[in-house]
Coordinates of C-alpha atoms and ligand atoms in Angstrom, one line a residue:
M1 CA -2.4 18.1 -22.7
S2 CA 0.3 20.7 -22.5
S3 CA 3.1 19.0 -24.4
L4 CA 1.5 17.1 -27.3
A5 CA 4.3 18.4 -29.6
A6 CA 7.1 17.1 -27.4
P7 CA 7.7 13.4 -28.2
V8 CA 9.8 11.7 -25.6
F9 CA 9.3 8.0 -26.0
P10 CA 9.1 6.6 -29.5
T11 CA 12.8 6.1 -29.7
D12 CA 13.3 5.1 -26.0
L13 CA 13.0 1.3 -26.5
T14 CA 14.9 0.6 -23.3
S15 CA 12.4 2.2 -20.8
P16 CA 10.5 -0.3 -18.5
L17 CA 7.3 0.8 -20.1
A18 CA 8.5 0.0 -23.6
H19 CA 9.4 -3.5 -22.4
A20 CA 5.8 -4.0 -21.4
R21 CA 4.4 -3.1 -24.7
V22 CA 2.8 -6.5 -25.3
G23 CA 0.6 -6.1 -22.2
L24 CA -0.4 -2.6 -23.3
D25 CA -1.4 -3.9 -26.7
S26 CA -3.7 -6.6 -25.1
C27 CA -6.3 -3.9 -24.1
V28 CA -9.2 -3.9 -26.6
H29 CA -10.9 -0.8 -25.0
C30 CA -14.1 -2.7 -24.2
G31 CA -14.6 -0.7 -20.9
F32 CA -15.6 -3.8 -18.8
C33 CA -13.1 -2.5 -16.2
L34 CA -14.7 0.9 -15.7
Q35 CA -17.3 0.0 -13.1
A36 CA -14.6 -2.0 -11.2
C37 CA -12.4 1.1 -10.8
P38 CA -12.8 3.1 -7.6
T39 CA -11.2 6.3 -9.0
Y40 CA -13.4 6.3 -12.0
L41 CA -16.5 5.8 -9.8
A42 CA -15.3 8.6 -7.5
L43 CA -14.1 11.1 -10.1
A44 CA -16.2 10.2 -13.2
D45 CA -13.3 11.0 -15.5
E46 CA -12.3 8.6 -18.3
N47 CA -8.7 9.6 -17.7
D48 CA -9.0 8.3 -14.2
S49 CA -10.2 4.9 -15.4
P50 CA -8.1 1.9 -16.3
R51 CA -8.9 2.2 -20.0
G52 CA -8.1 5.9 -19.9
R53 CA -4.8 5.4 -18.1
L54 CA -3.8 2.7 -20.6
V55 CA -4.6 5.1 -23.5
L56 CA -2.3 7.7 -21.8
M57 CA 0.5 5.1 -21.4
R58 CA 0.2 4.1 -25.0
A59 CA 0.2 7.8 -26.1
A60 CA 3.4 8.4 -24.1
L61 CA 5.0 5.2 -25.6
E62 CA 4.2 6.4 -29.1
G63 CA 5.5 9.9 -28.4
R64 CA 2.1 11.6 -28.8
V65 CA 2.4 13.0 -25.3
A66 CA 5.1 13.3 -22.7
L67 CA 4.7 10.9 -19.8
D68 CA 5.7 13.6 -17.4
D69 CA 3.1 16.0 -18.8
P70 CA 1.3 17.2 -15.6
D71 CA -2.0 16.0 -17.0
V72 CA -0.7 12.5 -17.7
S73 CA 1.2 12.1 -14.5
T74 CA -1.7 13.4 -12.4
H75 CA -4.0 10.6 -13.8
L76 CA -1.3 8.0 -13.2
S77 CA -0.6 9.2 -9.7
R78 CA -4.3 9.1 -8.9
C79 CA -4.4 5.3 -9.6
L80 CA -4.7 3.3 -6.4
G81 CA -2.9 0.3 -7.9
C82 CA -5.7 -1.8 -6.5
R83 CA -5.9 -4.1 -9.6
G84 CA -9.7 -4.3 -9.4
C85 CA -9.5 -3.7 -13.1
E86 CA -7.5 -6.9 -13.6
S87 CA -10.2 -9.0 -12.1
A88 CA -12.8 -7.4 -14.4
C89 CA -10.7 -7.5 -17.6
P90 CA -11.6 -10.3 -20.1
S91 CA -8.4 -9.7 -22.1
G92 CA -6.0 -10.4 -19.3
V93 CA -4.4 -7.0 -19.4
P94 CA -1.6 -7.0 -16.7
Y95 CA -2.6 -3.6 -15.5
G96 CA -0.7 -3.7 -12.2
H97 CA 2.6 -4.5 -13.9
L98 CA 1.9 -1.8 -16.5
L99 CA 1.3 0.8 -13.8
E100 CA 4.5 -0.2 -12.0
V101 CA 6.6 0.2 -15.1
A102 CA 4.9 3.4 -16.1
R103 CA 5.6 4.9 -12.7
E104 CA 9.2 3.5 -12.8
T105 CA 9.7 5.2 -16.2
L106 CA 8.1 8.4 -14.9
A107 CA 10.2 8.4 -11.8
A108 CA 13.4 8.3 -14.0
M109 CA 12.2 11.5 -15.7
R110 CA 10.8 13.4 -12.7
P111 CA 11.5 13.0 -9.0
L112 CA 8.7 11.7 -6.8
P113 CA 7.0 14.2 -4.4
I114 CA 9.2 15.0 -1.4
L115 CA 6.8 13.4 1.1
A116 CA 6.8 10.2 -0.9
R117 CA 10.6 10.2 -1.1
F118 CA 10.9 10.8 2.6
I119 CA 8.5 7.9 3.5
L120 CA 10.2 5.5 1.1
W121 CA 13.6 6.5 2.3
I122 CA 12.6 5.6 5.9
F123 CA 11.0 2.3 4.9
A124 CA 14.2 1.2 3.1
R125 CA 16.4 1.8 6.2
P126 CA 15.7 -0.5 9.2
S127 CA 17.3 1.8 11.8
A128 CA 15.4 4.9 10.6
L129 CA 12.2 2.8 10.4
R130 CA 12.7 1.5 14.0
V131 CA 13.0 5.1 15.3
A132 CA 9.9 6.3 13.3
L133 CA 7.8 3.5 14.5
W134 CA 8.9 4.0 18.1
F135 CA 7.7 7.6 17.9
A136 CA 4.5 6.4 16.3
R137 CA 3.8 3.9 19.1
L138 CA 4.6 6.6 21.7
A139 CA 2.0 8.9 20.1
R140 CA -0.5 6.0 20.0
D141 CA 0.1 4.6 23.5
T142 CA 0.1 8.0 25.2
G143 CA -3.3 8.9 23.6
I144 CA -1.7 11.8 21.7
A145 CA -2.7 10.2 18.3
A146 CA -6.3 9.8 19.5
E147 CA -6.4 13.5 20.5
L148 CA -4.9 14.7 17.2
A149 CA -7.2 12.5 15.2
R150 CA -9.9 15.1 16.0
L151 CA -8.0 17.6 13.7
P152 CA -10.1 18.3 10.6
G153 CA -9.7 16.7 7.2
S154 CA -6.4 15.3 6.1
L155 CA -4.6 16.9 9.0
G156 CA -6.1 14.5 11.6
F157 CA -6.5 11.4 9.4
P158 CA -2.9 10.0 9.8
F159 CA -3.4 10.3 13.6
A160 CA -6.7 8.5 13.3
M161 CA -4.9 5.7 11.4
L162 CA -2.3 5.5 14.2
A163 CA -5.0 5.5 16.9
S164 CA -6.8 2.7 15.2
T165 CA -3.9 0.4 15.7
A166 CA -4.3 0.3 19.5
R167 CA -5.1 -3.1 20.9
N168 CA -5.9 -4.5 24.4
A169 CA -3.3 -6.9 25.8
T170 CA -3.5 -10.3 24.0
P171 CA -4.7 -13.2 26.2
A172 CA -1.8 -15.6 26.9
W173 CA -2.2 -19.1 25.5
T174 CA 0.3 -21.7 24.1
P175 CA -0.4 -23.8 21.0
R176 CA -0.2 -27.5 21.7
A177 CA -0.6 -29.1 18.3
A178 CA 2.3 -31.3 17.0
A179 CA 4.3 -29.5 14.3
T180 CA 3.8 -32.0 11.6
R181 CA 2.4 -30.1 8.6
A182 CA 5.3 -28.1 7.1
T183 CA 8.0 -25.6 8.1
V184 CA 7.1 -21.9 7.8
A185 CA 9.1 -18.6 8.2
T186 CA 6.9 -15.6 8.6
L187 CA 7.5 -12.1 7.2
D188 CA 7.5 -9.6 10.1
G189 CA 6.6 -6.7 7.9
C190 CA 7.4 -3.1 8.7
V191 CA 4.0 -1.8 9.7
M192 CA 2.8 -5.1 10.9
E193 CA 5.7 -5.6 13.4
G194 CA 5.9 -1.9 14.2
L195 CA 2.2 -1.2 14.9
F196 CA 0.5 -4.6 14.8
A197 CA 3.1 -6.8 16.7
E198 CA 0.2 -8.5 18.6
V199 CA -1.3 -9.6 15.2
N200 CA 2.1 -11.1 14.2
R201 CA 2.3 -13.0 17.5
A202 CA -1.3 -14.2 17.0
T203 CA -0.4 -15.4 13.5
E204 CA 2.5 -17.4 14.8
R205 CA 0.3 -19.0 17.5
V206 CA -2.5 -19.8 15.1
L207 CA -0.1 -21.3 12.5
A208 CA 1.5 -23.4 15.2
A209 CA -1.9 -24.5 16.5
N210 CA -2.6 -25.8 13.0
G211 CA 0.5 -28.0 12.8
Y212 CA 3.1 -25.6 11.2
A213 CA 6.6 -25.5 12.6
L214 CA 8.0 -22.0 12.7
R215 CA 11.5 -21.1 11.5
A216 CA 13.2 -17.7 12.1
A217 CA 14.4 -15.6 9.2
P218 CA 16.7 -13.0 10.7
G219 CA 17.9 -10.2 8.3
Q220 CA 14.6 -9.8 6.5
Q221 CA 13.5 -6.3 5.6
C222 CA 10.6 -4.3 4.1
C223 CA 9.2 -6.3 1.2
G224 CA 9.6 -3.3 -1.2
A225 CA 5.9 -3.1 -2.2
L226 CA 5.6 0.6 -1.3
H227 CA 8.7 1.3 -3.4
V228 CA 7.7 -0.5 -6.5
H229 CA 4.2 0.9 -6.4
A230 CA 5.6 4.4 -6.3
G231 CA 8.1 3.8 -9.1
D232 CA 11.2 3.2 -7.1
A233 CA 11.8 -0.3 -8.5
E234 CA 15.6 -0.2 -7.9
T235 CA 15.2 0.1 -4.1
A236 CA 12.5 -2.7 -4.3
R237 CA 15.0 -4.9 -6.1
R238 CA 17.6 -4.4 -3.4
L239 CA 15.1 -5.2 -0.6
A240 CA 13.9 -8.3 -2.6
R241 CA 17.5 -9.7 -2.8
T242 CA 17.9 -9.2 0.9
N243 CA 14.7 -11.0 1.7
I244 CA 15.3 -13.9 -0.7
A245 CA 18.7 -14.5 1.0
A246 CA 17.2 -14.2 4.5
F247 CA 14.3 -16.6 3.9
E248 CA 16.5 -19.1 1.9
A249 CA 18.8 -19.2 5.0
S250 CA 15.8 -20.1 7.2
G251 CA 15.4 -23.4 5.4
A252 CA 11.6 -23.1 5.7
E253 CA 9.4 -24.7 3.1
F254 CA 7.0 -21.8 3.1
V255 CA 7.2 -18.0 3.6
A256 CA 4.0 -16.7 5.1
S257 CA 2.7 -13.2 5.2
N258 CA -0.3 -11.9 7.1
S259 CA -0.2 -8.7 5.0
A260 CA -1.9 -9.0 1.6
G261 CA 0.2 -6.3 0.0
C262 CA 3.5 -7.8 1.2
G263 CA 2.5 -11.3 0.2
A264 CA 1.5 -10.1 -3.3
M265 CA 4.8 -8.3 -3.7
M266 CA 6.9 -11.3 -2.6
K267 CA 5.0 -13.7 -4.9
E268 CA 6.0 -11.3 -7.7
Y269 CA 9.7 -11.1 -6.9
G270 CA 10.4 -13.3 -10.0
Q271 CA 8.9 -10.6 -12.2
L272 CA 10.7 -7.8 -10.3
L273 CA 14.1 -9.5 -10.8
A274 CA 13.3 -11.0 -14.3
N275 CA 16.2 -8.9 -15.8
D276 CA 18.7 -9.9 -13.2
P277 CA 20.4 -13.1 -14.4
A278 CA 22.1 -13.7 -11.0
W279 CA 18.8 -13.6 -9.1
R280 CA 16.1 -14.4 -11.6
E281 CA 15.8 -18.1 -10.8
R282 CA 16.2 -17.6 -7.0
A283 CA 13.5 -15.0 -7.1
R284 CA 11.1 -17.2 -9.1
A285 CA 11.7 -20.2 -6.7
F286 CA 11.2 -17.9 -3.7
G287 CA 7.9 -16.4 -5.0
A288 CA 6.6 -20.0 -5.5
R289 CA 7.1 -20.6 -1.7
V290 CA 5.2 -17.5 -0.6
R291 CA 1.7 -17.9 0.9
D292 CA -0.7 -15.6 2.6
A293 CA -1.1 -16.9 6.1
S294 CA -4.8 -17.6 5.5
E295 CA -3.8 -19.9 2.6
L296 CA -1.8 -22.1 4.9
L297 CA -4.6 -22.0 7.5
A298 CA -7.2 -22.9 5.0
A299 CA -5.1 -25.8 3.8
A300 CA -5.0 -27.1 7.4
G301 CA -8.7 -26.7 8.0
P302 CA -8.2 -24.6 10.0
R303 CA -8.9 -26.1 13.4
E304 CA -12.1 -24.8 15.0
G305 CA -11.9 -22.6 18.1
A306 CA -14.4 -21.6 20.8
P307 CA -17.6 -19.7 20.0
I308 CA -17.5 -15.9 19.7
R309 CA -21.0 -14.4 19.6
R310 CA -20.3 -11.3 17.5
R311 CA -21.5 -9.7 14.3
I312 CA -18.8 -8.9 11.9
T313 CA -18.3 -8.0 8.2
Y314 CA -15.4 -8.8 6.0
D315 CA -13.7 -6.4 3.6
A316 CA -11.4 -8.0 1.0
P317 CA -7.9 -6.4 0.7
C318 CA -7.2 -5.7 -3.0
H319 CA -3.9 -7.4 -2.9
L320 CA -5.6 -10.6 -1.7
E321 CA -8.6 -10.5 -3.9
H322 CA -7.2 -9.1 -7.1
A323 CA -3.4 -9.5 -7.0
Q324 CA -3.3 -12.9 -5.3
K325 CA -6.8 -14.1 -6.4
L326 CA -7.5 -15.3 -2.9
S327 CA -11.2 -14.9 -1.9
A328 CA -12.0 -18.1 0.0
P329 CA -9.1 -18.6 2.5
P330 CA -9.8 -15.6 4.8
L331 CA -13.5 -16.6 4.9
K332 CA -12.4 -20.1 5.9
V333 CA -10.4 -18.6 8.7
L334 CA -13.5 -16.7 10.0
A335 CA -15.7 -19.8 9.5
A336 CA -13.5 -21.7 12.0
I337 CA -15.0 -19.4 14.7
P338 CA -18.3 -20.9 15.8
E339 CA -21.3 -18.5 16.2
L340 CA -19.5 -15.6 14.5
E341 CA -22.2 -13.9 12.5
L342 CA -20.8 -12.7 9.1
V343 CA -22.8 -10.0 7.5
P344 CA -22.1 -9.5 3.8
L345 CA -20.5 -6.2 2.8
E346 CA -21.6 -4.6 -0.4
D347 CA -18.7 -4.0 -2.8
R348 CA -16.3 -5.8 -0.4
E349 CA -13.9 -6.3 -3.3
Q350 CA -13.6 -2.5 -4.0
C351 CA -10.5 -0.7 -2.7
C352 CA -10.8 1.3 0.6
G353 CA -8.5 4.0 -0.7
S354 CA -5.5 3.1 1.4
A355 CA -3.2 1.7 -1.3
G356 CA 0.2 1.8 0.5
I357 CA 1.1 5.5 0.9
F358 CA -1.6 6.7 -1.6
N359 CA -3.8 7.9 1.3
L360 CA -0.9 10.2 2.5
I361 CA 0.1 11.6 -0.9
E362 CA -3.3 11.7 -2.6
P363 CA -5.6 12.4 0.4
G364 CA -8.4 14.0 -1.6
V365 CA -9.0 11.0 -3.9
S366 CA -8.3 8.6 -1.0
Q367 CA -11.0 10.2 1.1
R368 CA -13.6 10.0 -1.6
V369 CA -12.9 6.3 -2.2
L370 CA -13.0 5.7 1.6
A371 CA -16.4 7.5 1.9
A372 CA -18.0 5.0 -0.4
K373 CA -16.5 2.1 1.7
M374 CA -17.7 3.6 4.9
D375 CA -21.3 3.9 3.6
C376 CA -21.3 0.2 2.8
I377 CA -19.8 -0.7 6.2
A378 CA -22.3 1.5 8.1
A379 CA -25.1 -0.3 6.2
T380 CA -24.0 -3.7 7.7
G381 CA -24.4 -2.4 11.3
A382 CA -21.4 -4.7 12.2
P383 CA -19.2 -3.5 15.1
I384 CA -16.2 -5.3 13.6
V385 CA -14.7 -5.1 10.1
A386 CA -12.3 -8.0 9.4
T387 CA -9.6 -7.4 6.8
G388 CA -6.1 -8.9 6.3
N389 CA -3.8 -6.0 5.4
P390 CA -2.2 -3.3 7.5
G391 CA -3.0 -0.5 5.1
C392 CA -6.7 -1.5 5.0
L393 CA -6.8 -2.0 8.8
M394 CA -5.5 1.5 9.3
Q395 CA -7.6 3.2 6.5
I396 CA -10.9 1.6 7.5
G397 CA -9.8 1.8 11.2
A398 CA -9.3 5.6 10.8
G399 CA -12.7 5.9 9.1
L400 CA -14.2 4.1 12.1
V401 CA -12.3 6.2 14.7
R402 CA -13.7 9.3 13.0
D403 CA -17.3 8.2 12.5
G404 CA -17.6 7.7 16.3
R405 CA -19.8 4.5 16.1
G406 CA -17.4 2.6 18.2
A407 CA -16.8 -0.1 15.5
V408 CA -13.2 -1.4 15.0
A409 CA -11.2 -3.1 12.2
R410 CA -9.5 -6.4 13.0
H411 CA -7.3 -8.9 11.2
P412 CA -9.2 -12.2 10.6
I413 CA -6.4 -14.2 12.2
E414 CA -6.6 -11.9 15.3
L415 CA -10.2 -13.1 15.7
L416 CA -9.3 -16.7 15.2
D417 CA -6.5 -16.3 17.8
E418 CA -9.1 -14.9 20.2
S419 CA -11.3 -17.9 19.6
Y420 CA -8.4 -20.3 20.3
A421 CA -7.5 -18.4 23.4
A422 CA -11.1 -18.8 24.6
A423 CA -10.9 -22.5 23.9
E424 CA -7.9 -22.8 26.1
R425 CA -9.5 -21.2 29.1
Ligands
SF4_1 S1 -8.2 -3.1 -19.5 FE1 -9.4 -4.9 -20.1 S2 -11.5 -4.5 -19.5 FE2 -10.4 -2.5 -19.5 S3 -10.8 -1.7 -21.5 FE3 -8.9 -2.8 -21.7 S4 -9.4 -4.9 -22.4 FE4 -11.3 -3.9 -21.6
SF4_2 S1 -5.7 -0.3 -10.3 FE1 -7.6 0.3 -9.3 S2 -7.7 2.6 -9.3 FE2 -6.1 1.9 -10.8 S3 -7.1 1.8 -12.8 FE3 -7.2 -0.3 -11.9 S4 -9.2 -0.4 -10.8 FE4 -8.7 1.8 -11.2

């Protein structure tokens, strides 16, 4: 470390990291988390493991090293925030929260990389985001993205991500179930509505077909997950307040998200706004009403559709599996499709390397993590990979675009919608 002699934290008891000291202290250094950590497995460096990163956070808190020391910040930046370590930890270390407050503290000391700031700036401004996504769709729908996806390495990868979001026209069908179960307002989501609008419409149809009455929630914005994961918690709090107000006004009993990352973020609004007396209770009550769309469908059955004779495999999004602790609901969604053959995916609970904007700002580590995932997917021989998060759909989708086997990534609800559409014909 280059600045061991420059204590910066021992007296700063107001930093977000200092407030999380109890969580840091709960680590007993047992190392059970190491084999659950994709960056440790890819880089074989203890500093790139959960235990190593917690040691670095503690050293910074105690003033033995500067948090913005390039060696420390590099290892914190290389963390995917996948929270696989939380699931493996017997001591209940709240690693995801610790990472967020460490990054928030670090961001106050040193600006984020310019690419990260630019992306986050766009996502926090609906009009700028609309323009950016319009150009993204133009590049996708004209085939430009598919052409540029052939560029080597990290140059072509973002275009492969974009190309993977292309869909054929959705078959038209109208849900006929009586809306008797509960009222639901859905989060549109930035990337979901901008690049996966068909999946959003499919989610609305499938929820309605299972007895949910949909309510509109105008005025909603980005959930703030990208911001809080990068350390820009202030912007995330602003977005959270906007969303809480918008969904409260909808009057819906539940707030549903078909994006694992957004759902996990909204469930944790109470924690995000814990120090805001005016919003703390509203945020906690709001978080308790948030559900992944697959949770609502699983609670309803879901209703069975028409057979689809295809082989698929399922990859668990980290923010469903580890952050929301939801393993069964997406599988219940897939089980409602008769004759769908589900091939087990080895290490399905390991991160694919997407992690919000991680794949754009840490492409080297992201690609190494993705390579392991692609090997497991190839071993299944399945032509469809189901996964319920836009980042995972694009990351795995890009890997599939580039490996040329013709396989595709699809949202589980997209497949159930197809099954319901077939039942209507
Ligand atoms: S984070 Fe948990 S599993 Fe990892 S070393 Fe600490 S106590 Fe052990
Ligand atoms: S969040 Fe994921 S990448 Fe980061 S330390 Fe935990 S397991 Fe490793």
